mmCIF file of C-alpha atoms in Angstrom:
data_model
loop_
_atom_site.group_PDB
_atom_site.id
_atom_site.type_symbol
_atom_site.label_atom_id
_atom_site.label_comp_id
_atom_site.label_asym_id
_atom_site.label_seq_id
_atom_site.Cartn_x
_atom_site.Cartn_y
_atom_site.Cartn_z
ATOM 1 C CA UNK A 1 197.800 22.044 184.331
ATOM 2 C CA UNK A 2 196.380 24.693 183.191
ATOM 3 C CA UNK A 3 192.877 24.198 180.846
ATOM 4 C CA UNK A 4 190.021 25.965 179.267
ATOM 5 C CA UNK A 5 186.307 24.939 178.959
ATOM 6 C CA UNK A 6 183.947 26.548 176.747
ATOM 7 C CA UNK A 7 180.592 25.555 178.044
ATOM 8 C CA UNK A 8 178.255 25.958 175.471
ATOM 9 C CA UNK A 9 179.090 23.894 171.936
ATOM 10 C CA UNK A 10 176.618 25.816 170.008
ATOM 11 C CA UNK A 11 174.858 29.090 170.303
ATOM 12 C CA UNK A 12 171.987 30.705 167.783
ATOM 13 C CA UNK A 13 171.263 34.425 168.131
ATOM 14 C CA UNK A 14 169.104 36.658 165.953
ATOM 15 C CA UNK A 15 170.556 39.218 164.158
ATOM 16 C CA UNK A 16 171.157 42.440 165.924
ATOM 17 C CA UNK A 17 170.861 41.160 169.329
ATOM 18 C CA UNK A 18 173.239 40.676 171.982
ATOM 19 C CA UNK A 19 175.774 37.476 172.321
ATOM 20 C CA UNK A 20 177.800 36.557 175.082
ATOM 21 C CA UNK A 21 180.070 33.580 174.472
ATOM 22 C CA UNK A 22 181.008 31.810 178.011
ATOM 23 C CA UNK A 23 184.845 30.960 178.697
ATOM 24 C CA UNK A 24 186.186 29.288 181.710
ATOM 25 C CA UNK A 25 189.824 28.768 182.631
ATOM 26 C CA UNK A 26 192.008 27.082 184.912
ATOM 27 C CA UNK A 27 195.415 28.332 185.421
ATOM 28 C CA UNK A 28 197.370 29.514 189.182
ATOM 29 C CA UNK A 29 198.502 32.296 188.320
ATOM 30 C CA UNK A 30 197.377 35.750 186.165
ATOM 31 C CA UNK A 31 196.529 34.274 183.500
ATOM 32 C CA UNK A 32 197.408 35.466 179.295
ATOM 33 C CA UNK A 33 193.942 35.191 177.820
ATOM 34 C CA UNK A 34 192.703 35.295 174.610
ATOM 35 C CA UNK A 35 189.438 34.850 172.038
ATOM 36 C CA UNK A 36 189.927 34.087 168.270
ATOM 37 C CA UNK A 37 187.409 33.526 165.867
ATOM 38 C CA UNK A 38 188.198 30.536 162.562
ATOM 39 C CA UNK A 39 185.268 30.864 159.782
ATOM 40 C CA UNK A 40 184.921 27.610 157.710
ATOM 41 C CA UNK A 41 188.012 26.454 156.314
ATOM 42 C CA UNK A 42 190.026 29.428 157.466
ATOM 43 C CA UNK A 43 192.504 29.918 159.817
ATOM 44 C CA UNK A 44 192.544 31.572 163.473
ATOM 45 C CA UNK A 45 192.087 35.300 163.429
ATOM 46 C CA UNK A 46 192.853 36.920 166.629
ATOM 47 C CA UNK A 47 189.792 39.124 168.583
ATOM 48 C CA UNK A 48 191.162 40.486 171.248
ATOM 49 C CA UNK A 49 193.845 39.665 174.422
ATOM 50 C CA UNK A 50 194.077 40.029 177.906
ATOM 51 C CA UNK A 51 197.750 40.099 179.992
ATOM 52 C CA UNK A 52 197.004 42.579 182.863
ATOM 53 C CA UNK A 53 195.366 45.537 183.838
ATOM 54 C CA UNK A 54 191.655 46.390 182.867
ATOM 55 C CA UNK A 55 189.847 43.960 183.031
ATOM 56 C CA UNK A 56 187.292 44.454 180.374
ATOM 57 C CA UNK A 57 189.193 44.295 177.335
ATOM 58 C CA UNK A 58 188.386 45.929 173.477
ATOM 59 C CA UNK A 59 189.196 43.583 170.590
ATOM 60 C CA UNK A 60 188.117 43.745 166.683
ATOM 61 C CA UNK A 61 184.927 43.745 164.895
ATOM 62 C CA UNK A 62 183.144 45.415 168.287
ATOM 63 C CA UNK A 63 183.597 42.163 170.245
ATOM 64 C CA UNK A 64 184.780 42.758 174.097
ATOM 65 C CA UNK A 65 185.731 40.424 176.514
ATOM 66 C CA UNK A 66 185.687 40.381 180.502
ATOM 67 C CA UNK A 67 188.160 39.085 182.638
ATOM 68 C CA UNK A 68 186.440 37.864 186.141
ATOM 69 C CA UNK A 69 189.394 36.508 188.377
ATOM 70 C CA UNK A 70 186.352 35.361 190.910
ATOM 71 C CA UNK A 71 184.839 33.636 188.669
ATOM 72 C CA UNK A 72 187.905 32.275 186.524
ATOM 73 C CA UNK A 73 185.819 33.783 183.283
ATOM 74 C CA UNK A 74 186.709 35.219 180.399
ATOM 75 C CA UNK A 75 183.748 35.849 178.566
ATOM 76 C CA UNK A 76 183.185 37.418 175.374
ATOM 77 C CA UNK A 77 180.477 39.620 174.770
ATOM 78 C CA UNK A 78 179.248 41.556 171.532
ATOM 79 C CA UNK A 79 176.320 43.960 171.631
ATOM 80 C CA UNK A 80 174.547 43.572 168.655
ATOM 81 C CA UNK A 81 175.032 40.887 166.201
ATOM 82 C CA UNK A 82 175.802 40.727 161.778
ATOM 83 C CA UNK A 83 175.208 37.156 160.136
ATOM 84 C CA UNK A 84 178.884 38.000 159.235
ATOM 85 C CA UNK A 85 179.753 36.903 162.401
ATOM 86 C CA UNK A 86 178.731 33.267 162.350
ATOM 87 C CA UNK A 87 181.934 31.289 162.566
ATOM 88 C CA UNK A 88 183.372 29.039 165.730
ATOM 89 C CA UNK A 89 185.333 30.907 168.500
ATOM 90 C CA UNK A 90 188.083 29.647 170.419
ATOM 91 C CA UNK A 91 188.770 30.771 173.902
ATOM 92 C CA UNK A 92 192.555 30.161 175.064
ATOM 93 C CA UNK A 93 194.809 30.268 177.859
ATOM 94 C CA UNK A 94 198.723 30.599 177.694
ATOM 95 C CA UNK A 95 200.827 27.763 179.319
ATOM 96 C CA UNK A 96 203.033 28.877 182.022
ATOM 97 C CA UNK A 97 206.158 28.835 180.116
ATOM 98 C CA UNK A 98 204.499 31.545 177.381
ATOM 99 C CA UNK A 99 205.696 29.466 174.677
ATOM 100 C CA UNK A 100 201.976 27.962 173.325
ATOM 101 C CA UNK A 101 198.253 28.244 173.652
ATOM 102 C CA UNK A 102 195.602 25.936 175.245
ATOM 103 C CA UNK A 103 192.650 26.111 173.494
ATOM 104 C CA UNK A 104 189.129 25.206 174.193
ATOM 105 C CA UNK A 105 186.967 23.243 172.160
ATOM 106 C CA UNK A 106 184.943 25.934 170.506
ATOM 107 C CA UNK A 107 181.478 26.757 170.199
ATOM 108 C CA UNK A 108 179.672 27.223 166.986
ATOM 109 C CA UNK A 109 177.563 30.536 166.452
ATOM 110 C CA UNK A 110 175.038 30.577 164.142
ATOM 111 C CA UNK A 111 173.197 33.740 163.039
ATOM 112 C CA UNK A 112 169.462 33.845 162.380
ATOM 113 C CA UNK A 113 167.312 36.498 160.501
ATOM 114 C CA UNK B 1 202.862 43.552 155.753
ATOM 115 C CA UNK B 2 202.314 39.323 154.352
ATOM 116 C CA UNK B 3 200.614 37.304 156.872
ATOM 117 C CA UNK B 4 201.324 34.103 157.237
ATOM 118 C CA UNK B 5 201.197 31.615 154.655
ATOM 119 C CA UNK B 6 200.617 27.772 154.405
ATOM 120 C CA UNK B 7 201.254 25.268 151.692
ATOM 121 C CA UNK B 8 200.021 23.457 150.183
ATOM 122 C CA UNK B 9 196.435 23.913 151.451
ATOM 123 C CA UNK B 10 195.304 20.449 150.772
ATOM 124 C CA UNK B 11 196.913 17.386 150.880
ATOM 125 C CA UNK B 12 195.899 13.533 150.342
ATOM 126 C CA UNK B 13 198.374 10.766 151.801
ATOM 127 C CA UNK B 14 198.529 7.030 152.307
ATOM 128 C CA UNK B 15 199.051 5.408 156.029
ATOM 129 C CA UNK B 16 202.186 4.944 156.238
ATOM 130 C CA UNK B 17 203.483 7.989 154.309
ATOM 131 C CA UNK B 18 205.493 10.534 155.207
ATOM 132 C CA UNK B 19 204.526 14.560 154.888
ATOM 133 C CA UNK B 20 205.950 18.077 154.776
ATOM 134 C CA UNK B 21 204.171 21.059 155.421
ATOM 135 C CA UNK B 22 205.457 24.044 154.705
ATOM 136 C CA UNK B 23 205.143 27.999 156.424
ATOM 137 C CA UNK B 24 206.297 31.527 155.771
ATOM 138 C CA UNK B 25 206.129 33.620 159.004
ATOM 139 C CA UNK B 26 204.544 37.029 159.107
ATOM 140 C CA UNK B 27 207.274 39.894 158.450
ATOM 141 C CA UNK B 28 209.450 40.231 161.286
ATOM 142 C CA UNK B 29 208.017 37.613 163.395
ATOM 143 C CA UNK B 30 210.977 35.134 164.353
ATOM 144 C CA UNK B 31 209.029 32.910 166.294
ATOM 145 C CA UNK B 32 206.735 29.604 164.809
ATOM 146 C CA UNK B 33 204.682 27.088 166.018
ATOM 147 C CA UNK B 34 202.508 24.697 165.023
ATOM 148 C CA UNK B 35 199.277 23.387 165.712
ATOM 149 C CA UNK B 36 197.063 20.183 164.746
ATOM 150 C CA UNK B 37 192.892 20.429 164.823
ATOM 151 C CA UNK B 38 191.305 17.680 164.643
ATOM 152 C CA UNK B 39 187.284 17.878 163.066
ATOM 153 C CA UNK B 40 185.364 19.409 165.793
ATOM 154 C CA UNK B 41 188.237 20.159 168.010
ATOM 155 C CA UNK B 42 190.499 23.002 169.206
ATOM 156 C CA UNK B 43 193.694 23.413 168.062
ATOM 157 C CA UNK B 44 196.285 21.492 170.066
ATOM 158 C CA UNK B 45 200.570 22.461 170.613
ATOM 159 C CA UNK B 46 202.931 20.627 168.417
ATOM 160 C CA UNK B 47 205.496 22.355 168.549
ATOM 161 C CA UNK B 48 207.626 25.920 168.339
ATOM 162 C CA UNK B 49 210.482 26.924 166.929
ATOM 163 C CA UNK B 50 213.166 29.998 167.799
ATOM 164 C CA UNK B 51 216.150 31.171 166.231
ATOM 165 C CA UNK B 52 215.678 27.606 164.416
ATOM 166 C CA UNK B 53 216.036 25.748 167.937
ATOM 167 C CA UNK B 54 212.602 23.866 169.524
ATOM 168 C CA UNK B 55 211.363 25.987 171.996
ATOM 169 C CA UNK B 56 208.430 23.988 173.478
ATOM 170 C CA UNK B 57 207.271 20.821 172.617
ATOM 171 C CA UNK B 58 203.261 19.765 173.303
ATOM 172 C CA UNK B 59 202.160 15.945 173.908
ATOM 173 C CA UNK B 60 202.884 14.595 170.364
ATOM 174 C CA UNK B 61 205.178 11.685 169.712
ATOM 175 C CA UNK B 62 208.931 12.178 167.686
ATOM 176 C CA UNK B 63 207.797 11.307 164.188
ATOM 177 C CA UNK B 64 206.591 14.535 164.492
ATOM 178 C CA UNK B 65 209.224 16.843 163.416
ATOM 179 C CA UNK B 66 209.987 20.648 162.592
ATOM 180 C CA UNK B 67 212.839 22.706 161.274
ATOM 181 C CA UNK B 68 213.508 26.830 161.750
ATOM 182 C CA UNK B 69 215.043 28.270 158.768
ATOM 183 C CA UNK B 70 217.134 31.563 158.825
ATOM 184 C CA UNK B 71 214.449 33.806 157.416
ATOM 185 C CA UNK B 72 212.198 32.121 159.752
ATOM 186 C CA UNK B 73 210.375 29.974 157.694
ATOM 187 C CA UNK B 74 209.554 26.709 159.123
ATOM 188 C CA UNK B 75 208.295 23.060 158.209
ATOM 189 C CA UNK B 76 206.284 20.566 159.811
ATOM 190 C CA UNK B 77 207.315 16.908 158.987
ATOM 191 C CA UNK B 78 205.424 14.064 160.071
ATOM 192 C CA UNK B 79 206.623 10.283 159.373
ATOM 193 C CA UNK B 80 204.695 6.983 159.102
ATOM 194 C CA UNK B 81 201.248 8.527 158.630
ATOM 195 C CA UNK B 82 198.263 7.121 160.449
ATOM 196 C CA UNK B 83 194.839 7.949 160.028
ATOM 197 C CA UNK B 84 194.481 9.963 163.334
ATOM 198 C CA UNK B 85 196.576 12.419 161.504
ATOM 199 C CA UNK B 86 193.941 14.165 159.113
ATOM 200 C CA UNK B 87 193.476 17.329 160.788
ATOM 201 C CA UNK B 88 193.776 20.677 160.057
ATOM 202 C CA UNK B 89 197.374 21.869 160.522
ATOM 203 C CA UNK B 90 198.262 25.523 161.526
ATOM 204 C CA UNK B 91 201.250 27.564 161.926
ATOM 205 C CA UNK B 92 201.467 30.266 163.286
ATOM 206 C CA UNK B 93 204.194 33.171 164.109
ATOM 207 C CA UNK B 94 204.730 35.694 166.376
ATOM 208 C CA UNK B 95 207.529 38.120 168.119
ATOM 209 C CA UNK B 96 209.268 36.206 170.798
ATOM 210 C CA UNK B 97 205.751 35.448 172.724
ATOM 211 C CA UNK B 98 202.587 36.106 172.303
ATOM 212 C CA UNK B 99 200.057 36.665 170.724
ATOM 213 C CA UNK B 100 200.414 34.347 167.776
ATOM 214 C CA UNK B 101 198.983 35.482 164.241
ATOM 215 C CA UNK B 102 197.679 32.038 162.418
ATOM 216 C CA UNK B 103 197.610 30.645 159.155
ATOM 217 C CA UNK B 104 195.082 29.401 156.927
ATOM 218 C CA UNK B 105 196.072 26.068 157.147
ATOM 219 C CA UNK B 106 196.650 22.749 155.280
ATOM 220 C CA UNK B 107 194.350 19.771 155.390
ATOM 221 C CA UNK B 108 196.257 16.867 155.702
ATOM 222 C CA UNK B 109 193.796 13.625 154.897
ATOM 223 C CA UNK B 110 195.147 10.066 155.509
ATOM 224 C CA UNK B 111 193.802 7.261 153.833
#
């Protein structure tokens, strides 16, 4: 079955500097990938997807995202970081039948100054 | 374009209670599912609906219930409430697939 695991439960970066978010998966086959990003007592808004072909993948709000078959990653990287981006991120992986999402538990990001 | 709305946003219920939730798809999406997150969890699969038929069903038992209407708006009913069921509940709706566009939600609490 597949699953995801999001290794880190809470991250805190200073402002302006770099952030990668870790994502493994585990799924047989090419997997449908995706981030999205929930900010207190919102809902899930969509960063950016991966189906096939390149593997490094452009998304919203200058977040990227990596897709390592090797390494069964998916991680999400940003290059310099805004206190608007502390929220929780979700890393998820498509079932095989393409009908729902599994989702990893999350991890928190908190910005400093 | 509307995104996807959710109502109400809150909601308060006794054990033993029954609920209905309540979602407007994005325009010209024809597909919805649902999703329950618990406090400190990801969101987990309910259910999804197409051309009003379930399409998919994740690991949650029958008192958990949905309907598909013709302009694709959907509800999420849930019977005999327990408190296990407070969570954050999420539809979203999409174009035959993927990716799915989300909700703000309704918080269901269950006293």
């Amino acid at each position: 079955a597949q699953s995801v695991t999001q290794p880190d439960i809470h991250i805190t970066v200073s402002e302006g500097a770099s952030l990668e978010l870790r994502c493994n998966y585990s799924y047989g086959a090419t997997p449908y990938l995706f981030w999205y990003v929930q900010s207190p007592g919102q809902g899930l808004q969509l960063l950016l997807k991966y189906f096939s072909g390149d593997t490094l993948v452009q998304g919203i709000k200058g977040f990227e995202a990596e897709f390592k078959r090797s390494q069964s990653s998916f991680n999400l990287r940003k290059p310099s970081v805004h206190w608007s981006d502390a929220a929780e991120y979700f890393c998820a992986v498509a079932n095989q039948a393409g009908t729902a999402l599994i989702f990893g538990k999350g991890t928190t990001l908190s910005v400093s100054s | 374009e509307t995104g996807v709305t959710q109502s109400p946003t809150h909601l308060i219920k006794t054990r033993g209670q029954q609920v209905t939730l309540r979602c407007s798809s994005q325009s010209g999406h024809n597909t919805v599912s649902w999703y329950q997150q618990a406090l400190g969890q990801g969101p987990q699969f309910i259910f999804q609906y197409y051309r009003e038929e379930e399409n998919g069903r994740g690991n949650f038992p029958p008192r958990f219930s949905g309907l598909q209407f013709p302009n694709y708006s959907s509800e999420l009913n849930v019977n005999a409430l327990e408190l296990d069921d407070s969570a954050l509940y999420l539809c979203a709706s999409s174009l035959a697939g993927l990716p799915l566009h989300f909700g703000n939600g309704t918080r269901l609490t269950v006293t």
